[in-house]
Coordinates of C-alpha atoms and ligand atoms in Angstrom, one line a residue:
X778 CA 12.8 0.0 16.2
X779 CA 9.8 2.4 16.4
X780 CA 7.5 4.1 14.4
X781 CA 9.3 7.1 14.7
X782 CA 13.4 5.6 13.8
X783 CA 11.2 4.1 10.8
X784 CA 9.1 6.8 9.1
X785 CA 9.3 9.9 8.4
X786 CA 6.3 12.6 7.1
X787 CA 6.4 13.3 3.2
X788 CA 3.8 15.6 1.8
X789 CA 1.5 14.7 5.0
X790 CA 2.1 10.8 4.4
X791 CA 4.3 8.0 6.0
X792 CA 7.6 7.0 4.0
X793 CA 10.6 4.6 4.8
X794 CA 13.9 6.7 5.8
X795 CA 15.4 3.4 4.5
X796 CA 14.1 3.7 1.0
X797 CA 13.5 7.6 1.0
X798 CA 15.7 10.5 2.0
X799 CA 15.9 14.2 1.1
X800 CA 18.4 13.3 -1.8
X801 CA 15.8 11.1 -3.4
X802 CA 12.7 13.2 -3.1
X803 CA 14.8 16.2 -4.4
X804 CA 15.9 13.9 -7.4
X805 CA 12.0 13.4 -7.5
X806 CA 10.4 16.4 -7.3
X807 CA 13.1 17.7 -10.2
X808 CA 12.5 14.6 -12.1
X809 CA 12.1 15.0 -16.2
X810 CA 9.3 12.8 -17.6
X811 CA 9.0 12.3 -20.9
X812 CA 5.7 11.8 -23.0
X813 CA 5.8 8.1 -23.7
X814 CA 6.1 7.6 -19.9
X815 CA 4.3 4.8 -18.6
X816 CA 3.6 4.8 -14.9
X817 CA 1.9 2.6 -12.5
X818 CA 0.2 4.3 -10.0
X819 CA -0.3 2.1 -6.9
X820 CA -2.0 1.8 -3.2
X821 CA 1.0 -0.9 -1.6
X822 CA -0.2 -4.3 -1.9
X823 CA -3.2 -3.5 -4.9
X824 CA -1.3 -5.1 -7.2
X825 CA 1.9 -3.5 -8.1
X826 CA 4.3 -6.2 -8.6
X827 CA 2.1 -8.1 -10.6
X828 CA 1.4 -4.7 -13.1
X829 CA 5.4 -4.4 -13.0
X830 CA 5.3 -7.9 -14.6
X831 CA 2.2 -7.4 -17.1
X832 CA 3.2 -3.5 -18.1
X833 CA 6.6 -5.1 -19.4
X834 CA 5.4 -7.5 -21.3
X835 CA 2.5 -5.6 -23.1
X836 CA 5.7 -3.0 -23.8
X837 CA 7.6 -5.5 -25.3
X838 CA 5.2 -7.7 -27.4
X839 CA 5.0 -10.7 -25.0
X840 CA 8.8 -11.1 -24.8
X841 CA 9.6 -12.8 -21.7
X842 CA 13.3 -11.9 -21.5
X843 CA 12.5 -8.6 -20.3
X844 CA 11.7 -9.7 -17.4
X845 CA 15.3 -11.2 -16.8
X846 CA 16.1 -8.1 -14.2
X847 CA 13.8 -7.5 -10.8
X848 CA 11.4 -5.3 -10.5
X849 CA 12.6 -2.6 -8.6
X850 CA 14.9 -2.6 -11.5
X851 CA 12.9 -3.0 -15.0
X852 CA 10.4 -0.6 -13.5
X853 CA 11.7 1.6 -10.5
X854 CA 10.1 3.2 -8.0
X855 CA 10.1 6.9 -8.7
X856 CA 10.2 8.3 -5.2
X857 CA 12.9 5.7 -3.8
X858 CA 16.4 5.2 -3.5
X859 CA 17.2 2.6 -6.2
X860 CA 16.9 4.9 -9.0
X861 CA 19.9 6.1 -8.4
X862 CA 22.0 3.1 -9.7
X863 CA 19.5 3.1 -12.8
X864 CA 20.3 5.8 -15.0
X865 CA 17.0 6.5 -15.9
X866 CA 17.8 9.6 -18.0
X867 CA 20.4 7.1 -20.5
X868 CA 17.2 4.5 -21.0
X869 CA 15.2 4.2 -24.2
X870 CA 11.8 5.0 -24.3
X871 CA 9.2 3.9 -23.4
X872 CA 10.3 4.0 -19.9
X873 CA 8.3 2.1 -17.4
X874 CA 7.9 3.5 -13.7
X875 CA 6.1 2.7 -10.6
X876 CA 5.1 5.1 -8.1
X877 CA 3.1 4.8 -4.6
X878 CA 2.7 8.6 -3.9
X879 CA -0.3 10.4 -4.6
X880 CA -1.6 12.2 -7.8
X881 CA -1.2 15.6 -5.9
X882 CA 2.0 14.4 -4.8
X883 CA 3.7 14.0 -8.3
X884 CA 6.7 16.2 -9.5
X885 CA 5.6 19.3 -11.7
X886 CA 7.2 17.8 -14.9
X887 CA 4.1 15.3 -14.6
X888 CA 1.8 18.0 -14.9
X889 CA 3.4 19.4 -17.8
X890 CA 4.3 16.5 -20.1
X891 CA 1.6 14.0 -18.7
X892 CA 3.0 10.6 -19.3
X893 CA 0.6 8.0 -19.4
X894 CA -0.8 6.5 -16.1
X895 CA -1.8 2.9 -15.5
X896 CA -4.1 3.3 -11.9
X897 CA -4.3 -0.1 -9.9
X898 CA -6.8 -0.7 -7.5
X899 CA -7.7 -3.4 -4.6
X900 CA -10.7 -4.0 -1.9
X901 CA -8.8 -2.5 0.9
X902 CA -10.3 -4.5 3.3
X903 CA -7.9 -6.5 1.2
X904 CA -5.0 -4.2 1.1
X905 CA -5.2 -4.6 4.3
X906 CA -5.3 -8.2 4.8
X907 CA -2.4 -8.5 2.5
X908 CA 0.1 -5.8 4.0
X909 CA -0.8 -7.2 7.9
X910 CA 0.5 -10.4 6.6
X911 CA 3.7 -8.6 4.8
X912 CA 4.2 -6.5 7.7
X913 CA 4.6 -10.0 10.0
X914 CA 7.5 -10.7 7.7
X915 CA 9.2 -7.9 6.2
X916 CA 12.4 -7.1 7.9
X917 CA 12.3 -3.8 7.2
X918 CA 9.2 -3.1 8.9
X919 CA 7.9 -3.0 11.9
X920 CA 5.6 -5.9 13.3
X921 CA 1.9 -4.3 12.5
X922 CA 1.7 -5.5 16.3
X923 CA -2.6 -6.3 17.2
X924 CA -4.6 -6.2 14.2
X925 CA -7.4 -3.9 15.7
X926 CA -4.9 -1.5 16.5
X927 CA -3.3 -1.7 13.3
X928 CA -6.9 -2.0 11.9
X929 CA -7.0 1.5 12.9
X930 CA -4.1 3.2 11.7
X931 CA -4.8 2.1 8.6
X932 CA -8.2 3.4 8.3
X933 CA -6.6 7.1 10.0
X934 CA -3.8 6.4 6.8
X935 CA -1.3 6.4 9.8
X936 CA 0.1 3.5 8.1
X937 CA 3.0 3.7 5.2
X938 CA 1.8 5.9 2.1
X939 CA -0.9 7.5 4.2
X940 CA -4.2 6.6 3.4
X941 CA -6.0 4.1 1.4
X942 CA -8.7 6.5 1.0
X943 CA -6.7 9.7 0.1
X944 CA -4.8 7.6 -2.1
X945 CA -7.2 6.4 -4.3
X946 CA -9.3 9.0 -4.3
X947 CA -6.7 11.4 -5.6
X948 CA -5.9 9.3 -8.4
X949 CA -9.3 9.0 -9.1
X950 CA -10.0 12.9 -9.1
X951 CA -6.6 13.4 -11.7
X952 CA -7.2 15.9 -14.0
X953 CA -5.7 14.8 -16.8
X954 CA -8.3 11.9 -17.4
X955 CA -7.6 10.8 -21.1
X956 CA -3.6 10.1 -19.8
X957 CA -4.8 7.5 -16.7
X958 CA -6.4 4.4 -16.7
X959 CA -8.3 2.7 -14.0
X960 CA -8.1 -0.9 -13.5
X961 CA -8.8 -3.2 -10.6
X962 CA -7.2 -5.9 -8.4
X963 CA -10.3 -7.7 -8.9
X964 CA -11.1 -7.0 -12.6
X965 CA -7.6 -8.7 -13.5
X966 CA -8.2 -11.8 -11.1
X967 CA -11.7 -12.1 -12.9
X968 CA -10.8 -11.8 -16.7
X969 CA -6.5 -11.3 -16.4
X970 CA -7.0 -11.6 -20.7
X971 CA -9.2 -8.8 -21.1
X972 CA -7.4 -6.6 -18.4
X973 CA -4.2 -7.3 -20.5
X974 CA -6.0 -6.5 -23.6
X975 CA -7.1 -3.1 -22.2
X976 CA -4.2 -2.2 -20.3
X977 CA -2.4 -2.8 -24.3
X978 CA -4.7 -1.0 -25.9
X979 CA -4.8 2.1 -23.5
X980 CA -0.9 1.9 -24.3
X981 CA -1.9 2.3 -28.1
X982 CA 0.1 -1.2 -28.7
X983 CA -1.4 -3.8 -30.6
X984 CA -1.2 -7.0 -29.9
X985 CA -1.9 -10.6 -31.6
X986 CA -4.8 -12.5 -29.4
X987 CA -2.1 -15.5 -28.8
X988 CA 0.1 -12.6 -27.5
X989 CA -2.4 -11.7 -25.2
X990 CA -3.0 -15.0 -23.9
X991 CA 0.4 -15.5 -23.5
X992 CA 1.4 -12.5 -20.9
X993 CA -2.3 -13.5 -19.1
X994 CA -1.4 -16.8 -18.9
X995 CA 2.4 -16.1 -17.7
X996 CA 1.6 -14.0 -15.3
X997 CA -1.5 -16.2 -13.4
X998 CA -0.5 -16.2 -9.5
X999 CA 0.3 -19.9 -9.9
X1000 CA 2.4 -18.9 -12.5
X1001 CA 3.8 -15.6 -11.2
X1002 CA 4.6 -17.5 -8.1
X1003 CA 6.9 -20.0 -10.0
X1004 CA 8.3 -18.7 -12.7
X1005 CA 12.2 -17.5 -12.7
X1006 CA 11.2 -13.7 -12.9
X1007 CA 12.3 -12.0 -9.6
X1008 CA 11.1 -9.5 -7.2
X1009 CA 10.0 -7.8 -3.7
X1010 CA 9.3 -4.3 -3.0
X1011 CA 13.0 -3.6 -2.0
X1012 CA 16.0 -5.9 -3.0
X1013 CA 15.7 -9.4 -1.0
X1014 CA 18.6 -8.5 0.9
X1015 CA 16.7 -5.6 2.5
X1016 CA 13.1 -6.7 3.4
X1017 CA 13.5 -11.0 3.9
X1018 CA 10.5 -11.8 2.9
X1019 CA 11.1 -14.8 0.4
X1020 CA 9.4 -15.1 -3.2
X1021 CA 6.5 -17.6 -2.1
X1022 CA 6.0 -15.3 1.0
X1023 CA 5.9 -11.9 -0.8
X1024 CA 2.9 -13.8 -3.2
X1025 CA 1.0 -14.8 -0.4
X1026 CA -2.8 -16.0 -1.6
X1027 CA -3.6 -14.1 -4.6
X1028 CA -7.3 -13.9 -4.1
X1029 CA -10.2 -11.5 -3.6
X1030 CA -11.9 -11.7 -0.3
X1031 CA -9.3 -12.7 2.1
X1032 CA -10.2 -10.3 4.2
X1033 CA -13.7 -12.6 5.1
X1034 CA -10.7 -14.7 7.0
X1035 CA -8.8 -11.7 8.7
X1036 CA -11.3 -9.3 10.0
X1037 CA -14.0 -10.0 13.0
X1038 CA -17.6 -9.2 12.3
X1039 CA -16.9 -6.0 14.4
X1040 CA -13.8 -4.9 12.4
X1041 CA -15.7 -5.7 8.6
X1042 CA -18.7 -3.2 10.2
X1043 CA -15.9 -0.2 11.6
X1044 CA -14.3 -1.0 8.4
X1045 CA -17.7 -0.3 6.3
X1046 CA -18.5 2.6 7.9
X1047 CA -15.2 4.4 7.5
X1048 CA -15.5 3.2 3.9
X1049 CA -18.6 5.1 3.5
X1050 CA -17.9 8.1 5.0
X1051 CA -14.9 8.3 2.9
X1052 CA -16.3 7.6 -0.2
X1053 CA -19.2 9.2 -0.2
X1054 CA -18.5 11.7 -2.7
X1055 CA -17.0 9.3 -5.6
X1056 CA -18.8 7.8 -8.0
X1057 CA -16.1 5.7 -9.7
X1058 CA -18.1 1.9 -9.4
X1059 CA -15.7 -0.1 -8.1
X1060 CA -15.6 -3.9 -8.6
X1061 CA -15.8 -5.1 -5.2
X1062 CA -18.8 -2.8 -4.3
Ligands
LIG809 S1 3.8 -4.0 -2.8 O1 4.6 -4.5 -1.6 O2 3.1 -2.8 -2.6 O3 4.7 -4.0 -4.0 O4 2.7 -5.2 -3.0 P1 1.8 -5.4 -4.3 O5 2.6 -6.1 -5.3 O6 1.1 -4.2 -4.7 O7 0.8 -6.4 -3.7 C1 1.1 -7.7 -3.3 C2 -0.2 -8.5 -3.4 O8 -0.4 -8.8 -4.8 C3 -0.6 -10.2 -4.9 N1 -0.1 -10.6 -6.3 C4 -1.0 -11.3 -7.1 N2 -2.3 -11.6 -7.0 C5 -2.8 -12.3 -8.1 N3 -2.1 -12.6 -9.2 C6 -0.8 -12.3 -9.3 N4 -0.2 -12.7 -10.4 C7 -0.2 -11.6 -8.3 N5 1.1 -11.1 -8.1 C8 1.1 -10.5 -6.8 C9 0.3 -10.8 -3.8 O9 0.1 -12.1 -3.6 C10 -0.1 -9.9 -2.7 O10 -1.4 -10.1 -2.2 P2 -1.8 -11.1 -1.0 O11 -3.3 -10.9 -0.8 O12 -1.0 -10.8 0.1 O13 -1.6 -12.5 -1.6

C-alpha cells in the first residue's frame, strides 16, 4: 500500500480513508454539541487512550464499570467512522468525545455551544518515538520505513493529523480559553493524583481524596497495561497491534534512545523555529 491508497488531505492535514470518508466528515462538520460536552483534544500518541480511561472515571465518581466497553466506544472519536454504530444523539449527558483534529478544524456547533475541552500534550520528540514504534506494528498503517526519513515528515506534518506543531499550537491559540484545559503527558506521569484532581475540578466534579487516588492509581501504566479495560485506536480487528504492544514504555524521554545526536539537534531547531511565538511553558522545556 502507499501513502497515497492510505491518506487522503482533510482541511490541509493527513487522515485514514479507512477510518475517514466524506460520509463521516459531513456527519462531523453538522455535528450537534451540547454544553456539558467533554472533549479530549489530542496530538496521536500524547496521551489519548490513557485520558479516554481517566476522563471516564472522573465523570463517573471512580466507578470502574464504565470502563466495561473500549474506547473507541465509551469515548468516540468525533471525526471517524465508528460513531456511526454509537448513537451519539440517544446518549445521556455528559457525553465524552475524543478528537485528533485541530481547534480550527472543529464543526461550527463547537464554536457556538463550546463544550468543555480537556487539551493533552507530549514532548514530541516523544510523539514521535512512540508513533515510529506503532507505525512498525499497526496493520493499518504503513511501515514509517527509515527513521530519518520519517524523522522528516513528521517535522513537515506530512505524517497522519498533519503537524505536531500546527496541532498544538492551534489548541493552544483557542479562543474560548475558560472552556479548555491544558495538561501534559509529562505532568500526569510526574504527579498522575494531582493531574486527576485538576482534570476533576476543571470538570466542576468533586471528588473524595480516596476517589482520586483510586482512578490515579488504576490507571498507572503498570496498571493500565494489565487491567481488563480494553482498547487501541481502531477496533483490534483493524490495526493488530495487541494490548501490551499498543502500551509500549510509558515514559518521558524515550526519545534519548530513538533519535541520533544529529536527529535530537534538526529536531531542536525545527522546534524553535516553530515555537517561537508561544509562550505556553511546557513541561518538557
Ligand atoms: S493514539 O494511537 O493516538 O490513541 O495513542 P495515544 O493513546 O495518544 O498514545 C499512546 C502512548 O501513550 C502511552 N500510554 C501511557 N503512558 C503512561 N501511562 C499510561 N497509563 C498510559 N497509557 C497509554 C502508550 O504507552 C503510548 O506511549 P509509548 O511511548 O509508545 O509507550
Amino acid at each position: 500500500m502507499t501513502e497515497a491508497e492510505l491518506f487522503f488531505m482533510y482541511k490541509g492535514t493527513y487522515v485514514l480513508h479507512g477510518t475517514h470518508t466524506p460520509e463521516t466528515l459531513k456527519y462531523f462538520e453538522e455535528f450537534s454539541f451540547r454544553p456539558d460536552d467533554i472533549i479530549i483534544a489530542t496530538y496521536p500518541k500524547s496521551g489519548t487512550t490513557w485520558s479516554q480511561e481517566i476522563v471516564p472515571l472522573i465523570v463517573s465518581g471512580g466507578d470502574p464499570t464504565c470502563l466495561q466497553s473500549p474506547n473507541w466506544e465509551r469515548v468516540p472519536w468525533l471525526e471517524e467512522c465508528q460513531k456511526f454504530s454509537l448513537n451519539l444523539e440517544e446518549r445521556p449527558s455528559p457525553r465524552l468525545f475524543t478528537t485528533h483534529v485541530q481547534y480550527n478544524m472543529m464543526p461550527p456547533s463547537f464554536f457556538q455551544v463550546k463544550p468543555r475541552v480537556i487539551n493533552v500534550m507530549r514532548n514530541p520528540k516523544d510523539v514521535f518515538t512512540s508513533a515510529f514504534h506503532y507505525f512498525e506494528k499497526a496493520s493499518y498503517h504503513l511501515n514509517p520505513g527509515p527513521q530519518n526519513e520519517f524523522l522528516h515528515k513528521f517535522l513537515d506534518g506530512k505524517v497522519l493529523h498533519g503537524s505536531w506543531f500546527d496541532h498544538v499550537k492551534s489548541w493552544l491559540n483557542a479562543e474560548d480559553k475558560e472552556h479548555m484545559m491544558h495538561i501534559s503527558y509529562e505532568e500526569m506521569i510526574m504527579d498522575l493524583k494531582d493531574s486527576v484532581s485538576r482534570i476533576a475540578q476543571f470538570l466542576e466534579i468533586p471528588l473524595d481524596d480516596e476517589v482520586i487516588k483510586n482512578i490515579a492509581d488504576r490507571c498507572l501504566f503498570k496498571n493500565m497495561r494489565t487491567n481488563s479495560s480494553n482498547f487501541s485506536m481502531v477496533p483490534p480487528e483493524m490495526n493488530g497491534v495487541s494490548k501490551s504492544e499498543f502500551m509500549r514504555k510509558g515514559i518521558t524521554g524515550d526519545w534519548k534512545n530513538q533519535l541520533t545526536v544529529a536527529e535530537a539537534e534538526c529536531f531542536d531547531a525545527v522546534y524553535k523555529d516553530q515555537m517561537k511565538d508561544v509562550k505556553y511553558k511546557f513541561a518538557w522545556d
